[in-house]
Coordinates of C-alpha atoms in Angstrom, one line a residue:
Chain A
M7 CA -9.4 12.3 -9.6
A8 CA -7.9 12.5 -6.1
D9 CA -6.8 9.1 -4.8
N10 CA -9.2 6.9 -2.9
V11 CA -12.1 9.3 -2.7
K12 CA -14.8 7.5 -0.7
P13 CA -18.1 8.9 0.5
R14 CA -19.9 7.8 3.7
V15 CA -23.5 8.7 4.2
R16 CA -25.8 8.1 7.1
V17 CA -29.5 8.2 6.3
P18 CA -32.2 6.4 8.2
K19 CA -33.6 3.4 6.2
T20 CA -37.2 4.2 7.2
A21 CA -39.3 7.3 8.0
S22 CA -42.8 8.3 8.5
K23 CA -44.5 10.5 5.9
D24 CA -43.2 14.1 6.0
E25 CA -40.8 13.2 8.8
V26 CA -37.7 15.5 9.0
I27 CA -34.7 13.3 9.2
Q28 CA -31.1 14.0 10.0
I29 CA -28.4 13.2 7.4
K30 CA -24.6 13.1 7.8
T31 CA -22.1 12.8 5.1
L32 CA -18.3 12.5 5.0
I33 CA -16.1 12.1 2.0
S34 CA -12.3 11.5 1.9
H35 CA -10.7 14.2 0.0
P36 CA -7.5 16.2 0.6
M37 CA -9.2 19.6 -0.3
E38 CA -5.8 21.0 -1.4
S39 CA -6.4 24.7 -0.8
G40 CA -4.0 26.2 -3.3
Q41 CA -2.4 28.1 -0.5
R42 CA 0.2 25.6 0.5
K43 CA 3.7 25.4 -0.9
D44 CA 5.8 22.3 -1.4
K45 CA 9.3 21.8 -0.1
D46 CA 10.8 23.7 -3.0
G47 CA 8.6 26.7 -2.4
N48 CA 6.2 26.1 -5.3
V49 CA 2.5 26.6 -4.7
I50 CA 0.6 23.3 -4.7
P51 CA -2.3 23.9 -7.1
R52 CA -5.8 24.1 -5.7
S53 CA -7.7 20.8 -5.9
I54 CA -11.0 20.7 -4.0
I55 CA -14.5 19.4 -4.1
N56 CA -16.3 22.6 -5.0
R57 CA -20.0 21.6 -4.8
F58 CA -22.1 19.2 -2.8
H59 CA -25.6 18.6 -4.0
V60 CA -28.4 16.5 -2.4
T61 CA -31.8 15.6 -4.0
F62 CA -34.7 13.4 -3.0
N63 CA -36.6 11.9 -5.9
G64 CA -35.2 14.7 -8.0
T65 CA -36.2 17.5 -5.7
D66 CA -33.5 19.7 -4.2
V67 CA -32.7 19.3 -0.5
L68 CA -29.3 21.1 -0.2
D69 CA -26.8 22.6 -2.6
V70 CA -23.5 23.8 -1.2
A71 CA -20.9 25.9 -3.0
M72 CA -17.7 24.9 -1.3
D73 CA -14.5 26.9 -1.0
P74 CA -11.0 25.9 0.0
A75 CA -11.7 26.8 3.6
I76 CA -13.7 23.6 4.0
S77 CA -11.6 21.1 5.9
T78 CA -9.9 18.0 4.5
N79 CA -12.4 15.1 4.3
P80 CA -15.5 17.4 4.1
Y81 CA -18.3 16.7 6.6
F82 CA -21.9 17.9 6.4
E83 CA -24.8 17.5 8.6
F84 CA -28.3 18.7 7.6
E85 CA -32.0 17.8 7.6
A86 CA -34.4 16.7 4.9
K87 CA -38.1 16.2 4.8
V88 CA -39.3 12.9 3.3
P89 CA -42.8 13.2 1.7
E90 CA -42.8 9.6 0.3
S91 CA -40.6 6.6 -0.3
G92 CA -37.8 7.3 -2.6
E93 CA -34.1 7.8 -3.1
F94 CA -31.6 10.4 -1.9
V95 CA -28.8 11.2 -4.4
F96 CA -25.7 12.7 -3.0
T97 CA -23.2 14.2 -5.5
W98 CA -19.8 15.7 -4.9
Y99 CA -18.1 17.7 -7.8
D100 CA -14.3 17.8 -7.9
D101 CA -12.3 20.7 -9.4
D102 CA -10.8 18.1 -11.8
G103 CA -14.1 17.2 -13.3
S104 CA -14.6 14.0 -11.3
V105 CA -18.1 13.4 -9.9
Y106 CA -18.7 11.2 -6.9
E107 CA -22.2 9.9 -6.3
D108 CA -23.9 7.9 -3.5
K109 CA -27.5 6.9 -3.4
H110 CA -29.7 5.8 -0.4
S111 CA -33.3 4.7 -0.4
V112 CA -35.8 5.5 2.4
E113 CA -39.0 3.6 2.9
V114 CA -41.9 5.7 4.1
S115 CA -44.4 3.6 6.1
Chain B
M17 CA 9.7 21.9 17.8
K18 CA 10.5 24.6 15.3
I19 CA 11.7 27.5 17.3
D20 CA 11.3 30.3 14.8
R21 CA 11.1 33.8 15.9
R22 CA 8.2 34.7 13.6
E23 CA 6.2 31.8 14.9
V24 CA 6.8 32.7 18.5
L25 CA 5.5 36.2 17.7
V26 CA 2.5 34.8 16.1
V27 CA 1.8 32.7 19.2
G28 CA 2.1 35.9 21.3
A29 CA -0.5 37.6 19.2
G30 CA -2.9 34.7 19.8
A31 CA -3.1 33.8 16.1
A32 CA -2.1 30.6 14.5
A33 CA -0.5 29.3 11.4
L34 CA -2.2 26.5 9.6
A35 CA 0.3 23.7 9.3
S36 CA 3.1 24.7 7.1
L37 CA 1.4 27.8 5.7
P38 CA 3.6 30.9 5.8
L39 CA 1.0 33.5 6.9
T40 CA 2.7 36.6 5.7
A41 CA 3.3 35.1 2.3
M42 CA -0.3 34.1 2.1
A43 CA -1.6 37.6 2.9
Q44 CA 0.5 39.1 0.1
D45 CA -0.5 36.5 -2.4
G46 CA -4.1 37.0 -1.4
A47 CA -4.1 40.7 -2.3
A48 CA -6.1 40.2 -5.4
E49 CA -8.8 38.2 -3.6
K50 CA -12.2 39.7 -3.0
T51 CA -12.7 41.1 0.4
A52 CA -15.5 39.9 2.7
D53 CA -17.4 43.1 2.2
E54 CA -17.2 42.7 -1.6
L55 CA -18.4 39.1 -1.3
I56 CA -21.3 40.1 0.9
A57 CA -22.3 42.8 -1.5
E58 CA -22.2 40.3 -4.3
F59 CA -24.4 37.9 -2.3
T60 CA -27.0 40.6 -1.4
G61 CA -26.9 42.5 -4.7
G62 CA -26.1 45.6 -2.6
A63 CA -29.2 45.3 -0.5
E64 CA -29.1 46.3 3.2
V65 CA -28.1 43.7 5.7
A66 CA -29.6 43.7 9.2
E67 CA -27.5 42.6 12.2
G68 CA -28.6 39.7 14.4
D69 CA -32.0 38.1 14.6
G70 CA -32.9 35.5 12.1
V71 CA -29.6 33.7 11.6
T72 CA -27.5 31.7 14.0
L73 CA -23.9 30.8 13.7
T74 CA -22.5 28.3 16.2
A75 CA -18.7 28.0 16.5
P76 CA -16.3 27.2 19.3
E77 CA -14.9 30.1 21.3
I78 CA -11.5 28.5 21.1
A79 CA -10.5 26.1 18.3
E80 CA -7.9 23.5 19.3
N81 CA -6.7 23.3 15.7
G82 CA -7.5 25.8 13.0
N83 CA -7.5 23.0 10.4
T84 CA -10.8 21.5 11.6
V85 CA -13.2 23.9 13.3
P86 CA -16.8 22.6 13.6
I87 CA -19.4 25.2 12.8
S88 CA -23.2 25.2 12.1
V89 CA -25.5 27.8 10.7
E90 CA -29.3 28.0 10.9
A91 CA -31.8 30.5 9.6
E92 CA -35.5 29.7 9.6
G93 CA -37.0 29.8 6.1
A94 CA -33.8 31.1 4.6
S95 CA -33.1 30.3 0.9
E96 CA -29.4 30.7 1.2
I97 CA -26.7 31.2 3.9
L98 CA -23.2 32.6 3.0
V99 CA -20.3 31.8 5.4
L100 CA -17.1 33.8 5.3
A101 CA -13.9 33.8 7.2
P102 CA -12.6 37.3 6.6
G103 CA -9.3 36.5 8.4
N104 CA -8.4 33.7 5.9
P105 CA -6.2 34.4 2.9
T106 CA -9.4 33.7 0.8
P107 CA -12.5 34.6 2.8
P108 CA -15.2 32.4 1.2
V109 CA -16.1 29.3 3.1
A110 CA -19.3 28.0 1.7
T111 CA -22.8 29.0 0.5
F112 CA -25.7 26.7 1.5
K113 CA -28.8 26.8 -0.7
F114 CA -31.8 25.1 0.9
G115 CA -34.2 23.3 -1.4
E116 CA -37.9 22.5 -1.2
L117 CA -37.2 19.3 0.8
A118 CA -34.8 20.8 3.3
G119 CA -35.9 20.1 6.9
A120 CA -34.8 22.8 9.3
H121 CA -32.7 25.3 7.3
M122 CA -29.5 24.4 9.1
A123 CA -26.2 22.8 8.2
S124 CA -23.0 21.8 10.0
T125 CA -19.6 21.4 8.6
R126 CA -15.9 21.7 9.5
I127 CA -13.8 24.6 8.3
R128 CA -10.2 25.9 8.2
L129 CA -9.3 29.1 10.0
A130 CA -5.9 30.6 9.4
E131 CA -6.0 32.8 12.5
T132 CA -8.2 34.1 15.3
Q133 CA -11.1 36.0 13.7
D134 CA -14.8 36.7 13.5
V135 CA -16.5 34.1 11.3
V136 CA -19.5 35.7 9.4
A137 CA -22.8 34.2 8.3
V138 CA -25.2 36.1 6.1
A139 CA -28.7 34.7 5.4
K140 CA -31.2 35.5 2.7
L141 CA -34.5 35.1 4.4
A142 CA -37.8 33.9 2.9
D143 CA -39.0 37.5 2.4
G144 CA -35.8 38.3 0.4
S145 CA -34.2 40.4 3.2
F146 CA -30.7 39.8 4.5
V147 CA -29.5 39.3 8.0
R148 CA -25.9 38.7 9.3
T149 CA -24.2 37.5 12.4
S150 CA -20.7 36.7 13.4
S151 CA -18.9 34.6 16.0
N152 CA -15.3 35.1 17.3
V153 CA -13.1 32.0 17.2
K154 CA -9.7 32.0 18.8
V155 CA -7.4 29.7 17.0
T156 CA -4.6 28.3 19.1
I157 CA -1.3 26.7 18.3
G158 CA -0.8 23.2 19.5
G159 CA 1.9 22.2 21.8
C160 CA 4.3 20.5 19.4
G161 CA 5.1 21.7 16.0
G162 CA 2.2 24.0 15.8
Chain C
M16 CA -13.3 27.5 27.8
T17 CA -13.3 25.6 31.1
I18 CA -10.0 24.3 32.0
P19 CA -10.6 20.8 33.1
F20 CA -7.6 20.4 35.3
R21 CA -6.7 21.1 38.8
R22 CA -3.2 21.4 40.0
A23 CA -2.7 19.2 43.0
A24 CA -2.1 21.5 46.0
L25 CA 0.8 19.3 47.0
A26 CA 2.5 19.8 43.7
A27 CA 2.1 23.6 44.0
M28 CA 3.6 23.4 47.4
A29 CA 6.5 21.3 46.1
C30 CA 7.2 24.0 43.5
A31 CA 7.0 26.8 46.1
L32 CA 9.5 25.0 48.3
A33 CA 11.7 24.4 45.3
L34 CA 11.5 20.7 45.7
P35 CA 11.7 18.6 42.6
A36 CA 9.0 20.0 40.3
L37 CA 6.5 17.2 40.0
A38 CA 3.7 19.3 38.5
E39 CA 1.5 16.8 36.8
T40 CA -2.1 17.8 36.8
A41 CA -4.8 15.2 37.0
P42 CA -7.9 15.5 34.8
E43 CA -10.9 16.8 36.8
S44 CA -13.2 14.2 35.4
T45 CA -12.6 10.8 34.0
D46 CA -15.9 10.2 32.3
P47 CA -15.9 7.3 29.8
I48 CA -16.0 8.0 26.1
V49 CA -19.6 7.1 25.1
I50 CA -19.7 6.3 21.5
N51 CA -22.7 6.0 19.2
G52 CA -25.2 6.9 21.9
G53 CA -23.9 4.2 24.3
E54 CA -23.2 1.3 21.9
V55 CA -19.5 1.5 23.0
E56 CA -18.2 2.8 26.3
L57 CA -14.5 3.3 26.7
Q58 CA -13.0 3.9 30.2
T59 CA -10.6 6.8 30.2
A60 CA -8.7 6.0 33.4
A61 CA -7.2 2.9 34.9
P62 CA -4.9 2.1 37.8
A63 CA -1.3 2.4 36.8
P64 CA 0.3 -0.9 36.0
E65 CA 2.6 -2.3 38.7
H66 CA 5.8 -2.0 36.7
L67 CA 5.5 1.8 36.8
D68 CA 6.2 1.5 40.5
G69 CA 4.4 4.7 41.5
A70 CA 5.7 6.9 38.7
L71 CA 2.0 7.5 37.8
D72 CA -0.9 6.9 40.2
E73 CA -3.4 6.5 37.4
I74 CA -3.2 6.2 33.7
Y75 CA -5.4 8.5 31.5
S76 CA -6.6 8.4 27.9
G77 CA -5.3 11.3 25.9
W78 CA -9.0 12.0 25.1
L79 CA -9.4 13.6 28.6
F80 CA -6.8 16.3 27.7
R81 CA -8.6 17.5 24.6
D82 CA -11.2 20.3 24.0
P83 CA -14.9 19.3 24.1
D84 CA -15.2 19.8 20.3
T85 CA -12.4 17.4 19.6
Q86 CA -13.7 15.0 22.2
T87 CA -17.2 15.0 20.6
M88 CA -15.8 13.9 17.2
Q89 CA -14.8 10.6 18.8
T90 CA -18.2 10.0 20.3
D91 CA -19.8 9.1 17.0
D92 CA -18.4 6.7 14.5
F93 CA -19.9 8.8 11.8
E94 CA -18.4 12.1 12.9
N95 CA -15.0 10.5 13.6
P96 CA -13.2 11.2 10.3
G97 CA -10.8 8.3 11.0
M98 CA -13.6 5.9 10.2
I99 CA -13.4 6.7 6.5
F100 CA -10.0 5.1 6.6
V101 CA -11.2 2.1 8.5
D102 CA -13.6 1.6 5.6
Q103 CA -10.7 1.9 3.2
G104 CA -8.8 -0.6 5.3
M105 CA -11.6 -3.0 4.7
D106 CA -11.2 -2.6 1.0
E107 CA -7.5 -3.2 1.4
W108 CA -8.3 -6.3 3.5
N109 CA -10.2 -7.8 0.6
M110 CA -7.9 -6.7 -2.2
V111 CA -6.1 -9.6 -3.9
E112 CA -2.5 -8.7 -4.7
G113 CA 0.8 -10.5 -5.3
E114 CA 1.9 -13.6 -7.0
A115 CA 0.0 -15.9 -4.7
G116 CA -3.3 -14.4 -5.8
K117 CA -4.4 -13.8 -2.2
S118 CA -5.8 -11.0 -0.1
C119 CA -5.7 -10.7 3.7
A120 CA -9.2 -12.1 3.8
S121 CA -8.1 -15.3 1.8
C122 CA -6.4 -16.6 5.0
H123 CA -7.7 -14.5 7.8
E124 CA -11.3 -14.3 6.5
D125 CA -13.5 -12.2 8.8
V126 CA -11.4 -9.4 10.2
S127 CA -13.7 -9.0 13.2
E128 CA -12.9 -12.6 14.3
S129 CA -9.3 -13.1 13.2
M130 CA -7.9 -9.7 14.3
K131 CA -9.8 -9.4 17.6
G132 CA -7.3 -8.7 20.4
V133 CA -4.3 -8.3 18.1
R134 CA -3.9 -4.6 18.6
A135 CA -4.2 -5.0 22.4
T136 CA -1.3 -7.4 22.7
T137 CA 1.1 -5.9 20.1
P138 CA 4.0 -5.3 19.8
K139 CA 5.1 -8.7 20.8
V140 CA 7.9 -11.2 20.3
N141 CA 7.4 -13.4 17.2
K142 CA 8.2 -17.0 16.9
D143 CA 11.8 -16.2 15.8
G144 CA 12.4 -14.0 18.8
A145 CA 12.1 -10.6 17.1
L146 CA 9.9 -7.9 18.4
W147 CA 7.1 -7.1 15.9
S148 CA 4.6 -4.3 15.6
V149 CA 1.3 -4.8 13.8
E150 CA 2.9 -3.3 10.7
D151 CA 5.5 -6.1 10.7
Y152 CA 2.9 -8.8 10.8
V153 CA 1.1 -7.2 7.9
N154 CA 4.2 -6.9 5.8
D155 CA 5.3 -10.5 6.7
C156 CA 2.0 -11.8 5.4
R157 CA 2.2 -9.6 2.3
T158 CA 5.8 -10.7 1.4
S159 CA 5.8 -14.3 2.4
R160 CA 2.1 -15.5 1.9
M161 CA 0.7 -13.1 -0.7
Q162 CA 4.1 -12.7 -2.4
A163 CA 3.3 -9.0 -2.8
E164 CA 5.4 -5.9 -2.1
A165 CA 5.7 -4.8 1.5
L166 CA 3.7 -1.6 2.3
D167 CA 5.3 1.6 3.4
W168 CA 5.1 1.7 7.2
N169 CA 3.9 5.2 7.2
G170 CA 1.9 5.1 4.0
D171 CA -1.9 5.4 3.7
R172 CA -2.5 1.8 2.8
M173 CA -0.7 0.5 5.9
K174 CA -2.3 3.1 8.1
N175 CA -5.7 2.1 6.7
L176 CA -5.0 -1.5 7.6
T177 CA -3.7 -0.8 11.1
A178 CA -6.8 1.3 11.7
L179 CA -9.0 -1.5 10.6
I180 CA -7.1 -4.0 12.8
S181 CA -7.1 -1.7 15.8
M182 CA -10.9 -1.3 15.6
Q183 CA -11.3 -5.0 16.1
S184 CA -9.8 -4.6 19.6
R185 CA -11.8 -1.5 20.5
G186 CA -12.7 -1.7 24.2
M187 CA -10.2 -4.5 25.0
P188 CA -7.6 -3.4 27.6
M189 CA -4.1 -2.9 26.4
D190 CA -2.2 -6.0 27.6
V191 CA 1.2 -6.2 26.1
A192 CA 3.6 -8.8 27.5
I193 CA 6.7 -7.3 29.2
D194 CA 8.3 -10.4 30.6
G195 CA 10.0 -13.5 29.2
A196 CA 11.3 -13.0 25.7
A197 CA 9.8 -9.4 25.6
Q198 CA 11.8 -8.3 28.7
P199 CA 15.0 -7.2 27.0
F200 CA 13.1 -5.1 24.4
W201 CA 11.0 -3.6 27.2
E202 CA 14.1 -2.7 29.1
Q203 CA 15.5 -1.0 26.0
G204 CA 12.3 0.9 25.5
K205 CA 12.3 2.0 29.1
E206 CA 15.8 3.2 28.8
M207 CA 14.8 5.3 25.8
Y208 CA 11.8 6.7 27.6
Y209 CA 13.9 8.2 30.3
T210 CA 16.8 9.3 28.1
R211 CA 17.1 13.0 27.4
Y212 CA 17.3 13.6 23.6
G213 CA 18.2 16.6 21.5
Q214 CA 19.3 20.1 22.0
L215 CA 16.4 20.7 24.3
E216 CA 17.5 17.7 26.4
L217 CA 14.0 16.3 26.8
A218 CA 13.1 12.7 27.7
C219 CA 9.6 11.4 27.0
S220 CA 9.1 11.4 30.8
N221 CA 9.8 15.1 31.2
C222 CA 6.6 16.0 29.4
H223 CA 4.4 12.9 29.6
E224 CA 5.2 11.7 33.1
D225 CA 6.2 14.9 35.0
H226 CA 3.9 17.4 33.3
Y227 CA 0.8 15.8 31.8
G228 CA -2.2 18.0 32.1
D229 CA 0.0 21.1 32.1
W230 CA 0.1 23.7 29.4
I231 CA 2.6 23.4 26.6
R232 CA 2.0 26.6 24.6
A233 CA -1.7 26.7 24.0
D234 CA -2.1 23.0 24.6
H235 CA -2.4 20.4 27.3
L236 CA 0.2 17.7 27.5
S237 CA -1.2 14.1 27.8
Q238 CA 0.4 11.1 29.3
G239 CA 1.4 10.1 25.8
Q240 CA -0.6 6.9 25.9
T241 CA -0.8 4.9 22.7
N242 CA -4.1 3.1 23.1
G243 CA -5.8 5.5 20.7
F244 CA -3.4 4.8 17.7
P245 CA -3.6 5.1 14.9
V246 CA -5.1 8.5 15.6
Y247 CA -7.0 10.8 13.3
R248 CA -5.0 14.0 14.0
L249 CA -6.8 17.2 13.1
K250 CA -3.5 19.0 12.4
D251 CA -2.6 16.5 9.7
A252 CA -6.2 15.8 8.7
G253 CA -5.3 12.2 8.5
L254 CA -4.2 9.1 10.3
V255 CA -0.9 9.2 12.3
S256 CA 1.0 6.0 13.2
Q257 CA 2.7 5.5 16.5
H258 CA 6.2 5.6 15.0
N259 CA 5.4 8.8 13.2
R260 CA 4.3 10.4 16.5
F261 CA 7.5 9.2 18.2
R262 CA 9.5 10.7 15.3
G263 CA 7.7 14.0 15.7
C264 CA 8.3 14.1 19.5
I265 CA 12.0 13.4 19.2
R266 CA 12.4 15.8 16.3
D267 CA 10.7 18.4 18.5
T268 CA 13.5 18.0 21.0
R269 CA 15.8 19.0 18.2
A270 CA 17.4 15.6 18.0
E271 CA 18.3 13.4 15.1
T272 CA 15.4 11.0 15.3
F273 CA 15.2 7.2 14.8
P274 CA 13.6 6.0 11.6
I275 CA 10.0 4.9 11.4
G276 CA 10.0 1.1 11.6
S277 CA 13.4 0.9 13.4
D278 CA 14.1 -1.5 16.2
E279 CA 14.5 1.4 18.5
F280 CA 10.9 2.5 17.9
R281 CA 9.6 -1.0 18.2
A282 CA 11.2 -1.2 21.6
L283 CA 9.8 2.2 22.6
E284 CA 6.4 1.2 21.2
L285 CA 6.4 -1.8 23.5
Y286 CA 7.4 0.2 26.6
V287 CA 5.0 3.0 26.0
A288 CA 2.2 0.5 25.3
S289 CA 3.0 -1.2 28.6
R290 CA 2.5 2.1 30.4
G291 CA -1.0 2.0 29.1
N292 CA -1.7 -1.6 30.0
G293 CA -5.3 -1.5 31.4
L294 CA -6.6 1.3 29.2
P295 CA -9.0 0.2 26.5
V296 CA -7.9 0.2 22.8
E297 CA -9.8 3.2 21.3
G298 CA -9.5 2.0 17.8
V299 CA -9.2 5.1 15.8
S300 CA -9.2 8.0 18.2
V301 CA -9.4 11.7 17.4
R302 CA -6.7 14.1 18.6
H303 CA -5.7 17.5 17.4

């Protein structure tokens, strides 16, 4: 696992039924591209987050296949429809097999 | 400041090196990578791709630093949007798949561009057809140390 | 791209007449940085402090010299990638380490209370007469009170902490003392600021006083203000400390540079900070 990987997610705490809400996510990760070389000229192996997946109450919102051209500390902004109260699950998948997860509940009034 | 003849030439050409990436070396190493056209064909299964309407790609005309270029894509009703940077040593950037609970079918992120180029977005629309657009981004070299 | 700078007609004339080339270019607008939809507003210009004696008319945040896309990243604490490291700094703040079994929080408790204003008045002369940067205060606490290892000045853990500490002064004007015990350090820093270094024979002032707002390759020079440090630099995709930036600038003049954490850089840090007295601390700014 890359050191100190930490997700930040911004989701409104409340919404009205079927409201479309804006979500922003940021996660600290070096996203080593596999293109860089170290001081001795050896290629630094690729080590990135390769997938970002978002569900709400188990239903898909967004699924992103990520390549090394995504910047260090990957940022995403997108929209989701909230049909009922429930929970967003945000999951990032690392090349090295690590999985980072963050959950946020939204109350529908 | 590294005054290196190759770098000066690169500046002249209006291209940029990502920090500490030797561009020429990357291009050679990347010879076995799939080209943008091959990746698009893979994405569409060989179907025809229309130009223009139906997909929007927003990117800066000039990026202050190629390491972190903000972009967003949007295609109403699309199931997927593929984003490519054909001028990079490896062209794939990301593929966004929108689920049942997606709001507007849009997403923003930040990407790496190795040099000035046309960034490409291809969307698979609700009716299964494909549409593409592109946006030119000039990548500049910063003042000190590139 | 719109080029947000105008060259003062006077400066252009001065060049034409082959008078000393004072070609600084003032920003066209000095709008404040409006963060989180108005929750925080940071002024981007202030009258030059008196000690500059007319060397600058006004002092400007480096934010004004950046492209709109880079500027925008600093206008929302969520889009500012530096804020991840402020979060990590908070974890660091609460982490118990060392023989004494303490964390920063054990003594200093709520960072938003105890560290408020620290960044705006540092570097400063400590009780023993030495000039200390924030990093020195952190490491003194770690070694003497926590009985833990000192942190690497330029390492991630230290930068995360200085980012957290800076944030507690966000919006407060830079106000470092330059008189009394600080004066000799300040004089030393000033001397360095105007000394030409390296094979390119460049002093800080040649770029950041004489030519701010002008192009340097494909980029605009800023006044080299430090109120935004530590900055999240897009080029490095990470936090950059003040001393690291000094090292980079001096290296770019093709000189042997001073080490990060050296007395020379502490003095320079004080002097450069004093040139920004009056500009608000930006906490973690975004530059490119």
